[in-house]
Coordinates of C-alpha atoms and ligand atoms in Angstrom, one line a residue:
X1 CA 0.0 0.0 0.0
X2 CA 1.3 3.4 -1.1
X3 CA -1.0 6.6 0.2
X4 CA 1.7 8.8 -0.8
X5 CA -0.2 12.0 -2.4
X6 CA 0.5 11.8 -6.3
X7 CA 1.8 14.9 -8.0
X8 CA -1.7 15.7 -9.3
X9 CA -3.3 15.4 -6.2
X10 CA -0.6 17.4 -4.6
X11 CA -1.6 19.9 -7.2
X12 CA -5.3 19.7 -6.6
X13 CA -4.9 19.6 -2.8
X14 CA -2.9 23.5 -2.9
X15 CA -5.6 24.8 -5.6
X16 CA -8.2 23.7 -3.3
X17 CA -7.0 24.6 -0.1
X18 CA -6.3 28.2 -1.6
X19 CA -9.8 28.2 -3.1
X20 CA -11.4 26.9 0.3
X21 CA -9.0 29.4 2.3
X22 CA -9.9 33.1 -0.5
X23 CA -13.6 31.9 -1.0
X24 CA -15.5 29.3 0.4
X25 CA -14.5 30.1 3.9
X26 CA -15.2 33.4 4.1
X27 CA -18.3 33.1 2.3
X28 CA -19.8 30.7 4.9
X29 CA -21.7 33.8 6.9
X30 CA -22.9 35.2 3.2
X31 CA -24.4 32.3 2.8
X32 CA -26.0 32.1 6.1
X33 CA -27.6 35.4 6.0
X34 CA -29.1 34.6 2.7
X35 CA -30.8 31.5 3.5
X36 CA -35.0 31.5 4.4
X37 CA -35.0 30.3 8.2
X38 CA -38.3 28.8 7.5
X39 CA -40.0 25.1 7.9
X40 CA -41.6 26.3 5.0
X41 CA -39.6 25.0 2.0
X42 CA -41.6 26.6 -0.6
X43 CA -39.8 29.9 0.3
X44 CA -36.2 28.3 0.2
X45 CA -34.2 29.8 -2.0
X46 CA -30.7 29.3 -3.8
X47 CA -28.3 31.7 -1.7
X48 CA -26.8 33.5 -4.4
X49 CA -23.2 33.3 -3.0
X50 CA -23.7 29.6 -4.0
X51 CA -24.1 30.3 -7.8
X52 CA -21.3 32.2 -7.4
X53 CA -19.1 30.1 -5.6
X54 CA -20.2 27.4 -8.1
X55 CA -19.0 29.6 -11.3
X56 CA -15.6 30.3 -9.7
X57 CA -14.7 26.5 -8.9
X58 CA -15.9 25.6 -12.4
X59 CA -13.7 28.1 -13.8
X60 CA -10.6 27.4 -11.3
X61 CA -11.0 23.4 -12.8
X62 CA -12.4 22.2 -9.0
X63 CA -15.4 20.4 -10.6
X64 CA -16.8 16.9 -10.4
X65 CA -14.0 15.8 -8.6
X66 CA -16.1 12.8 -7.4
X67 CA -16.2 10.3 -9.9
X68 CA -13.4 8.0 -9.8
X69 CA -12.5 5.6 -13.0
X70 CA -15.0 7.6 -15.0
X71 CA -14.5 9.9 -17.8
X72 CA -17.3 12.3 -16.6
X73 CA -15.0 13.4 -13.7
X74 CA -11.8 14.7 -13.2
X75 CA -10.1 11.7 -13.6
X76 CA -8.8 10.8 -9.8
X77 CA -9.0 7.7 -8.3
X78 CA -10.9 7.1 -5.2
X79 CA -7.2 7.6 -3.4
X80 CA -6.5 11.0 -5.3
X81 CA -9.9 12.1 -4.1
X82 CA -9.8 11.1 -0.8
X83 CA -7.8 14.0 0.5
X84 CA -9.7 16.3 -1.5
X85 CA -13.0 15.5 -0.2
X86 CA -11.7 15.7 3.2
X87 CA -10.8 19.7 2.6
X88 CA -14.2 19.9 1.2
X89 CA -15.2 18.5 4.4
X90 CA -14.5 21.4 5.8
X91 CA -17.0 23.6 5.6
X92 CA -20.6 22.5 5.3
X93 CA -21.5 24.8 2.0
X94 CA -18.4 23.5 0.3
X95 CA -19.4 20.4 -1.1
X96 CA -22.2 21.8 -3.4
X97 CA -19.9 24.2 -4.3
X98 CA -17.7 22.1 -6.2
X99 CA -20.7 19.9 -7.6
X100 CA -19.6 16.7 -4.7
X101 CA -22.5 16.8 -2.4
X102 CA -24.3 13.9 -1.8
X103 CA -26.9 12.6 -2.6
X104 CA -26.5 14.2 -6.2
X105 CA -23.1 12.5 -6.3
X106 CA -24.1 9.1 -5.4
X107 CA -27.3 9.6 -7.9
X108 CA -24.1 10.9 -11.2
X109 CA -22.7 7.6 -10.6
X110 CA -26.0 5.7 -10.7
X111 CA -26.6 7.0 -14.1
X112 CA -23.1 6.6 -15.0
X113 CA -22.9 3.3 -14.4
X114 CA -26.5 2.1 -15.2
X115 CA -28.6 5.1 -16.7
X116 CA -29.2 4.4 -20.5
X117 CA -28.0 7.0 -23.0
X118 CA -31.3 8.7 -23.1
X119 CA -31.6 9.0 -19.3
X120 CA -27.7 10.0 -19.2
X121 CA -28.7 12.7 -21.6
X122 CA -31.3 13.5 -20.2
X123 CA -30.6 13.9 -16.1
X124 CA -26.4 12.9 -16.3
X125 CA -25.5 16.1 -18.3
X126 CA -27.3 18.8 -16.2
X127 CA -26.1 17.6 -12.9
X128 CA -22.2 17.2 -13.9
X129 CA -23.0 20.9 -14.6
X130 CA -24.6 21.7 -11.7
X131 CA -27.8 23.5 -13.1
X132 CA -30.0 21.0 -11.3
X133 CA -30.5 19.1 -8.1
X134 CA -32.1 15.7 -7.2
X135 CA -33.0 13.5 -4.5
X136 CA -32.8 9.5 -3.5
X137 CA -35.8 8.3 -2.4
X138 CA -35.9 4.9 -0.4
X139 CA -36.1 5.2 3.2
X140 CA -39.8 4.4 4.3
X141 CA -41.8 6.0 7.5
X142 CA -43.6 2.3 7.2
X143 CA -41.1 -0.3 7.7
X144 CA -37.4 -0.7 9.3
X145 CA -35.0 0.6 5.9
X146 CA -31.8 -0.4 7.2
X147 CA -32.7 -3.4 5.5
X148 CA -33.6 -2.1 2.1
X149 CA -35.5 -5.7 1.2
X150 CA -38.5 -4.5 3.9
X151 CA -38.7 -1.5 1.1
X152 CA -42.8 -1.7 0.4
X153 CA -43.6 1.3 -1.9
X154 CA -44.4 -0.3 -5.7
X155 CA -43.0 0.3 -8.9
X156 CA -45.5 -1.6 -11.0
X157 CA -45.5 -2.3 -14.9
X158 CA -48.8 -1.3 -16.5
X159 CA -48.4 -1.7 -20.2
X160 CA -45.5 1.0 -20.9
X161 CA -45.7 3.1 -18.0
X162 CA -44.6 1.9 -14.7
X163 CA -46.7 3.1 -11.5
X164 CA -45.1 4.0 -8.2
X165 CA -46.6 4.5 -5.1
X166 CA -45.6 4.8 -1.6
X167 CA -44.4 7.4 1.1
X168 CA -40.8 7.9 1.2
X169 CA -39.0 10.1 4.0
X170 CA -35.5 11.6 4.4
X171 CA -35.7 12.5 1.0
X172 CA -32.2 14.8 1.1
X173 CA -32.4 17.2 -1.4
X174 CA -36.1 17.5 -2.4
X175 CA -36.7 20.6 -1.0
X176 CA -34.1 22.5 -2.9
X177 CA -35.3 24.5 -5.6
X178 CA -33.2 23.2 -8.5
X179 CA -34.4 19.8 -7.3
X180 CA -35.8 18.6 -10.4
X181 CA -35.6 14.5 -10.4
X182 CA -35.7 11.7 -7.6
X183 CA -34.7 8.6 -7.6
X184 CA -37.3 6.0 -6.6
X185 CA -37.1 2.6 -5.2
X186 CA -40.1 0.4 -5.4
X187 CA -41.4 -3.5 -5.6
X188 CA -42.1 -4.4 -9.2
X189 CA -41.8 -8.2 -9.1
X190 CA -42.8 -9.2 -5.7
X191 CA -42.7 -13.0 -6.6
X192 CA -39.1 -12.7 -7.3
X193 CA -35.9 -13.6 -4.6
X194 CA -36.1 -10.9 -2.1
X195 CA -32.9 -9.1 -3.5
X196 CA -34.5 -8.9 -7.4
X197 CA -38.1 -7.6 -6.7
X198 CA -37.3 -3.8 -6.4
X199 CA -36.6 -1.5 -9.3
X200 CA -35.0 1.7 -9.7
X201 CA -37.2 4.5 -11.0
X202 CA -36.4 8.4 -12.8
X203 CA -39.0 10.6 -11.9
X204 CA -39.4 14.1 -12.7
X205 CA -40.5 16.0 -9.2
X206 CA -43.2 17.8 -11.3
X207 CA -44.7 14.8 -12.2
X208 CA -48.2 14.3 -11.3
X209 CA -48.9 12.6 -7.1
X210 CA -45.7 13.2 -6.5
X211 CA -46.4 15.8 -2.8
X212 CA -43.7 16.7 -0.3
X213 CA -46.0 16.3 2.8
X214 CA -43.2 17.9 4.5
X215 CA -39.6 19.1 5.6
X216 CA -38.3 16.5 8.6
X217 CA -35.8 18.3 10.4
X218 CA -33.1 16.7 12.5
X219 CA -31.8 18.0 16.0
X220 CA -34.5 21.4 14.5
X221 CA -32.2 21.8 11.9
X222 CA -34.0 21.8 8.2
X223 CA -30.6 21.9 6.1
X224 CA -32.4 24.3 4.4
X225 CA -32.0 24.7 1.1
X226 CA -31.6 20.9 0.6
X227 CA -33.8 19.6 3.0
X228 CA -34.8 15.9 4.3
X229 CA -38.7 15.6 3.0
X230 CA -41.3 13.3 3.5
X231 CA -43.0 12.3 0.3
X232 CA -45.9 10.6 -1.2
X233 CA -45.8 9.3 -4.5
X234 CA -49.8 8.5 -5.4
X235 CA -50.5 6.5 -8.8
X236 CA -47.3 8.4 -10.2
X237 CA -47.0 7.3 -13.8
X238 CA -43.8 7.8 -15.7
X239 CA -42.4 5.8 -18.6
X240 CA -41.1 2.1 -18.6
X241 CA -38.2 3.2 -19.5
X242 CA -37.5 5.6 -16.6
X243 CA -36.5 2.8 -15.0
X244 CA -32.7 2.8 -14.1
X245 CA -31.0 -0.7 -16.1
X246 CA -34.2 -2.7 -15.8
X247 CA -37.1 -4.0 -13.9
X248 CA -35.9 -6.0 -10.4
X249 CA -32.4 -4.5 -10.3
X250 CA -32.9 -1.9 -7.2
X251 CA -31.2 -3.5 -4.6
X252 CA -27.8 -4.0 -6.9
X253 CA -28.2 -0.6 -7.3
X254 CA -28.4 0.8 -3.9
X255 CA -25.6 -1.9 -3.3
X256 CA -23.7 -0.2 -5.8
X257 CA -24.4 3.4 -4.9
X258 CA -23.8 3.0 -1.6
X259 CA -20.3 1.8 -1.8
X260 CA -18.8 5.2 -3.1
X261 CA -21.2 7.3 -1.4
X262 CA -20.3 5.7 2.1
X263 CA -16.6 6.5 1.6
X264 CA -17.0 10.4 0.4
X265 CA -19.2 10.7 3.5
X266 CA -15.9 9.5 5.8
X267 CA -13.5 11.6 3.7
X268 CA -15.6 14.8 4.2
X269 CA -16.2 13.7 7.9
X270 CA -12.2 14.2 8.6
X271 CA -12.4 17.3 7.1
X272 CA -15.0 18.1 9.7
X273 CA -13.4 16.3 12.5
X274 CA -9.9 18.6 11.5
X275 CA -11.6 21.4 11.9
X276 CA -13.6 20.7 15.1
X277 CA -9.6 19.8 16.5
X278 CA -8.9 22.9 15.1
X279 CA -11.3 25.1 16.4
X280 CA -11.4 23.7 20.3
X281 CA -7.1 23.8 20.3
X282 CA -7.9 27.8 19.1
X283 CA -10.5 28.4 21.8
X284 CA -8.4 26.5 24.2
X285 CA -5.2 28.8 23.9
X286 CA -7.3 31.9 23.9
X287 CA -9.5 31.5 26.4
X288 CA -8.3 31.5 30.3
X289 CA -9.9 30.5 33.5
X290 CA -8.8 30.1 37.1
X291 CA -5.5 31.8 35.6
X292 CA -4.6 29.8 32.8
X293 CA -5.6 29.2 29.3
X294 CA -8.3 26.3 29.1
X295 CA -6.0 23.8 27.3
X296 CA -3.9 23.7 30.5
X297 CA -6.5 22.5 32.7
X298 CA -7.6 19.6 33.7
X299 CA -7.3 16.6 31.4
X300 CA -8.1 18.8 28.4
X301 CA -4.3 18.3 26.9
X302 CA -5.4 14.2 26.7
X303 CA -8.4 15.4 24.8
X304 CA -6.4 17.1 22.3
X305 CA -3.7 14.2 22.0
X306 CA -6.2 11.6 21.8
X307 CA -8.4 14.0 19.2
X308 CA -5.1 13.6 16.7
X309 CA -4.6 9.8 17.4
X310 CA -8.3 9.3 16.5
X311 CA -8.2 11.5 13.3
X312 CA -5.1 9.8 12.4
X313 CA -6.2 6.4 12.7
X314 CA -9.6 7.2 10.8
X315 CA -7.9 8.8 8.0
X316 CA -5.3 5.8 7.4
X317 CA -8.9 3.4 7.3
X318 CA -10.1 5.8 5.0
X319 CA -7.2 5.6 3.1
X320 CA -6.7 2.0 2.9
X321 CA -10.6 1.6 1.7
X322 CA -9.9 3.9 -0.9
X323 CA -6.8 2.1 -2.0
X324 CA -8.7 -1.1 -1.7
X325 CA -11.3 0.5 -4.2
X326 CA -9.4 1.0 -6.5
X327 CA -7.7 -1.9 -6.4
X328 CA -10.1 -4.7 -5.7
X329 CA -13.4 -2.8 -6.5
X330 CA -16.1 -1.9 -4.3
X331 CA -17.1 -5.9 -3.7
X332 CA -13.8 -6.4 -2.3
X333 CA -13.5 -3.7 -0.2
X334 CA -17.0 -4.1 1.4
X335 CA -15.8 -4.9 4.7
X336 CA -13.4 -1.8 4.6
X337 CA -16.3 0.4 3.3
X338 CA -18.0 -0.6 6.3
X339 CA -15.3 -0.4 8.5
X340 CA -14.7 3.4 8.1
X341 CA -18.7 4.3 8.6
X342 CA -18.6 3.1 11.6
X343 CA -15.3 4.9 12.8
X344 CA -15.2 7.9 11.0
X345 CA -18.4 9.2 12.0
X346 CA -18.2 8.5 15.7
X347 CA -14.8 9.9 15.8
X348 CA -15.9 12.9 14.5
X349 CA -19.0 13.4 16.8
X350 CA -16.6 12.8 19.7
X351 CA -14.3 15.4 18.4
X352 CA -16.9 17.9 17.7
X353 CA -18.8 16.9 21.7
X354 CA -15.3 17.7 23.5
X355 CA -14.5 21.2 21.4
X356 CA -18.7 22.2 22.0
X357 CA -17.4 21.2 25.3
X358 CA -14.6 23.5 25.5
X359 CA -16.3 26.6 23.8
X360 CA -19.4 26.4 26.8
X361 CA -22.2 28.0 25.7
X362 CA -21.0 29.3 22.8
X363 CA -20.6 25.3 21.4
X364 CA -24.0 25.1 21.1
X365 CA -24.8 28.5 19.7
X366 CA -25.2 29.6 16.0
X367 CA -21.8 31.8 16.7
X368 CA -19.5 29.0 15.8
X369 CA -19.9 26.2 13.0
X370 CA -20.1 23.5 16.2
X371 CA -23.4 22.6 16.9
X372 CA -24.5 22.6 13.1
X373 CA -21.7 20.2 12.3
X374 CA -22.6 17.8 15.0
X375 CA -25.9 17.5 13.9
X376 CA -25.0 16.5 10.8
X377 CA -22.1 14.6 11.8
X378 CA -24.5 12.5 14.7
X379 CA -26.8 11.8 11.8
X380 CA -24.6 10.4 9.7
X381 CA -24.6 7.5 12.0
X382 CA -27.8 6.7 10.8
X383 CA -28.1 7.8 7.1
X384 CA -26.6 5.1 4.7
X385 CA -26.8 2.5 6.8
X386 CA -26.7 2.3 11.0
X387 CA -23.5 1.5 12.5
X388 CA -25.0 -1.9 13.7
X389 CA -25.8 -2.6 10.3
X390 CA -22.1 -2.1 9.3
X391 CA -20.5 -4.2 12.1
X392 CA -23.3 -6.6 11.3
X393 CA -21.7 -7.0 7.7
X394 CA -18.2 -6.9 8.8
X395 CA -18.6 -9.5 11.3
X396 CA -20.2 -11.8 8.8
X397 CA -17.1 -11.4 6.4
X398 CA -14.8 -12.0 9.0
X399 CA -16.9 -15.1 10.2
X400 CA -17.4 -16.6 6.6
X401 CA -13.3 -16.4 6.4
X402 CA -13.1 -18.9 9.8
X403 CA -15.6 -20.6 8.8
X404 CA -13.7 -21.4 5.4
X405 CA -10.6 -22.4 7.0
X406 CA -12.5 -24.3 9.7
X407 CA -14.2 -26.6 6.8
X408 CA -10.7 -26.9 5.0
X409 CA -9.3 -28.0 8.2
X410 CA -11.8 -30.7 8.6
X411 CA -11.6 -31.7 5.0
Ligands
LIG1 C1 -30.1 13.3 8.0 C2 -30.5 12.0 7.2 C3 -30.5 12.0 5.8 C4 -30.9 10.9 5.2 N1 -31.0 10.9 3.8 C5 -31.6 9.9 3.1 C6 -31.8 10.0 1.7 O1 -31.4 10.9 1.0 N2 -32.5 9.0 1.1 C7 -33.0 7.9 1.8 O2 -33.6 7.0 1.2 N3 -32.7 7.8 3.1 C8 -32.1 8.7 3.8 N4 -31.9 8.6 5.2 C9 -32.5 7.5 5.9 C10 -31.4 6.6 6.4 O3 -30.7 5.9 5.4 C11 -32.2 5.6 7.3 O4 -32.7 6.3 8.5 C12 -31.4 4.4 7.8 O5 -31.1 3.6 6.7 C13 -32.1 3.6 8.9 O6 -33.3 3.2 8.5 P1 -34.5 3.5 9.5 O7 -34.5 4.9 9.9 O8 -35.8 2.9 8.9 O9 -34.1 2.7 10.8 P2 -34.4 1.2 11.2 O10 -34.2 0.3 10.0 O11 -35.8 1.1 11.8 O12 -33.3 0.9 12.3 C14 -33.4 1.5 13.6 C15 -32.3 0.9 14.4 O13 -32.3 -0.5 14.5 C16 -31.1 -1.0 14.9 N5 -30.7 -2.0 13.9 C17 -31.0 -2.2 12.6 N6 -30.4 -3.2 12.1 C18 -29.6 -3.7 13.0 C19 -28.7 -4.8 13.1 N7 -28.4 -5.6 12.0 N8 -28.1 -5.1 14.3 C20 -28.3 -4.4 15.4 N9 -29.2 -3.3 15.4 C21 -29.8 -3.0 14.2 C22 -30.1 0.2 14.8 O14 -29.9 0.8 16.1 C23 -30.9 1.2 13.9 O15 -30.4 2.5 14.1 C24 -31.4 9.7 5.9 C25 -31.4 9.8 7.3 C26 -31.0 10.9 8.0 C27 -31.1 10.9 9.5

């Protein structure tokens, strides 16, 4: 294993950290003031800044930089981006800025890798551009979505349209106004092996039943302009050939989707666990009580050293799944993949709880990026896939290889 930073990542990593450092940065109170502090998504609106940011990082060449082994991107591999996604991880407005926020990124590489040239054409091109938004809708109020099989909603053929309905929530993304497509997982052949019944659907957001009942919001917050929305979809008719590579293939898909998805998600989350280290190490040489600064008291010195040992360890996981990627493929590397969603994410939150810790009341105000970023960072735990879920999967890899031995043994 080599994690040595190539020249071109090198390259990308000073460009970015320049354009993160001049632009995005600063602009993170802009884009504050400009959003509609509303439950009301109707009134959400694109914070301007954001076009502009958007503009600027297309122009600079910091574009799509998602997309590894595909000629849609910039041509990194999932190492190369690593690092890059964690300085995007920065800052919570930065992703979008440089079209590599999720779930739009995890939806590019559905299409790249199973949309058909018409869908491509239609929904691929405008999102590697960045002129629209979308959502990925599969988690149901219903029925216990960690296991996507329990997934009830339908996605039935009827001649050449195919007929979804259901109620979806933590749709990410749907409120946004340039939200103009989800992605929809339904049953379409419920007689078929638990892991072939579900299908993959396009659908336009305009399209007739589909209603955002409303905006959830986690820990109060509404992640506004994205959102997380609850949705029906009520005798929704679209095309057969909205759906994504073919009737019954929907759990491959999320399979599939997931796997890249769940690693960006880690690489950002360093980014946001540097900067919580960052910020508590700065508030705990500035501020001073009972007559010394607050990093000299009590254990809080530990706190910091074990905050870098964490980071550390978490970044060389990250590291090795992203080797392993591109290496073995996202099959191979499952257990690795799973490996770092659990760790990255708690280490993070920890992070993140000792420097709220540190900054007292102001950790939990709006004043400083802290609570917001815990939030997020707590319910990442949860979104694509429950750390039980993951340990459940590693711990069935690591079985099936004793088990293996233990029947060549008694061969
Ligand atoms: C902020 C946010 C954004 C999200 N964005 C999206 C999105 O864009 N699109 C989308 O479709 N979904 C999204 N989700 C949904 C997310 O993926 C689901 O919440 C998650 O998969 C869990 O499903 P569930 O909520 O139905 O929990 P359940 O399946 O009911 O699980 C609840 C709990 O059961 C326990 N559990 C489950 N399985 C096991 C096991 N094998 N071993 C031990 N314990 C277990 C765990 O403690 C788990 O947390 C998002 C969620 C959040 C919070």
């Amino acid at each position: 294993m080599d994690f040595a930073f190539s020249e071109k990542t090198q390259n990308y990593i000073q460009r970015l950290e320049a354009f993160m450092h001049n632009f995005v940065l600063p602009a993170e109170g802009v884009y504050a003031s400009q959003l509609q502090h509303t439950s009301d998504w109707r009134k959400w609106k694109q914070p301007p800044v954001m076009e502009e940011l958007k503009a600027k990082a297309r122009a600079a060449g910091l574009w799509n930089l998602f997309l590894a082994g595909s000629q849609h991107g910039a041509g990194l591999t999932n190492l190369e981006y690593a690092p890059l996604a964690e300085i995007t991880g920065r800052s919570p407005i930065a992703p979008e800025v440089f079209n590599c926020n999720a779930p739009d990124t995890g939806n590019m590489e559905v299409l790249v890798k199973y949309g058909s040239e018409a869908q491509k054409e239609r929904w691929l091109k405008p999102l590697l551009a960045g002129e629209i938004r979308s959502a990925f809708c599969m988690t149901e109020p219903e029925v216990a979505s960690s296991d996507a099989t329990n997934i009830q909603a339908t996605a039935l053929l009827e001649g050449n349209e195919v007929v979804l309905t259901g109620r979806k929530w933590w749709s990410s993304g749907i409120g946004h106004p340039h939200c103009r497509v989800v992605i929809f997982m339904g049953v379409t052949l419920p007689s078929a092996e638990k892991h072939q019944r579900h299908s993959m659907v396009l659908v336009p957001v305009d399209t007739p039943g589909v209603r955002i009942e409303r905006m959830v919001s986690a820990f109060g917050m509404y992640d506004e302009p994205f959102g997380h929305g609850e949705v029906t979809f009520s005798n929704v008719r679209v095309p057969a050939d909205h759906i994504i590579a073919g009737p019954g293939r929907g759990f491959e898909i999320a399979q599939g989707r997931l796997g890249p998805g769940r690693i960006h998600h880690c690489m950002r989350t360093l980014g946001a666990g540097e900067r919580a280290l960052e910020l508590l190490c700065q508030r705990a040489l500035n501020r001073v009580a009972f007559g010394k600064p607050l990093a000299e008291l009590g254990g809080n010195r530990d706190i910091i050293a074990n905050a870098r040992i964490a980071i550390e360890q978490a970044r060389l996981l990250t590291l090795k799944a992203a080797w392993m990627m591109d290496t073995v493929g996202a099959k191979g590397a499952m257990s690795e993949i799973s490996q770092i969603k659990v760790v990255a994410p708690s280490v993070a939150q920890t992070i993140l709880d000792q420097a709220i810790q540190i900054y007292g009341g102001a950790g939990v105000s709006p004043d400083f990026p802290l609570a917001e970023m815990f939030g997020c960072i707590r319910s990442l735990r949860l979104a694509d896939g429950p750390d039980e879920v993951h340990r459940a999967l590693i711990a069935k890899l690591e079985i099936k290889k004793h088990k293996q031995v233990a029947t060549l043994e008694h061969a």
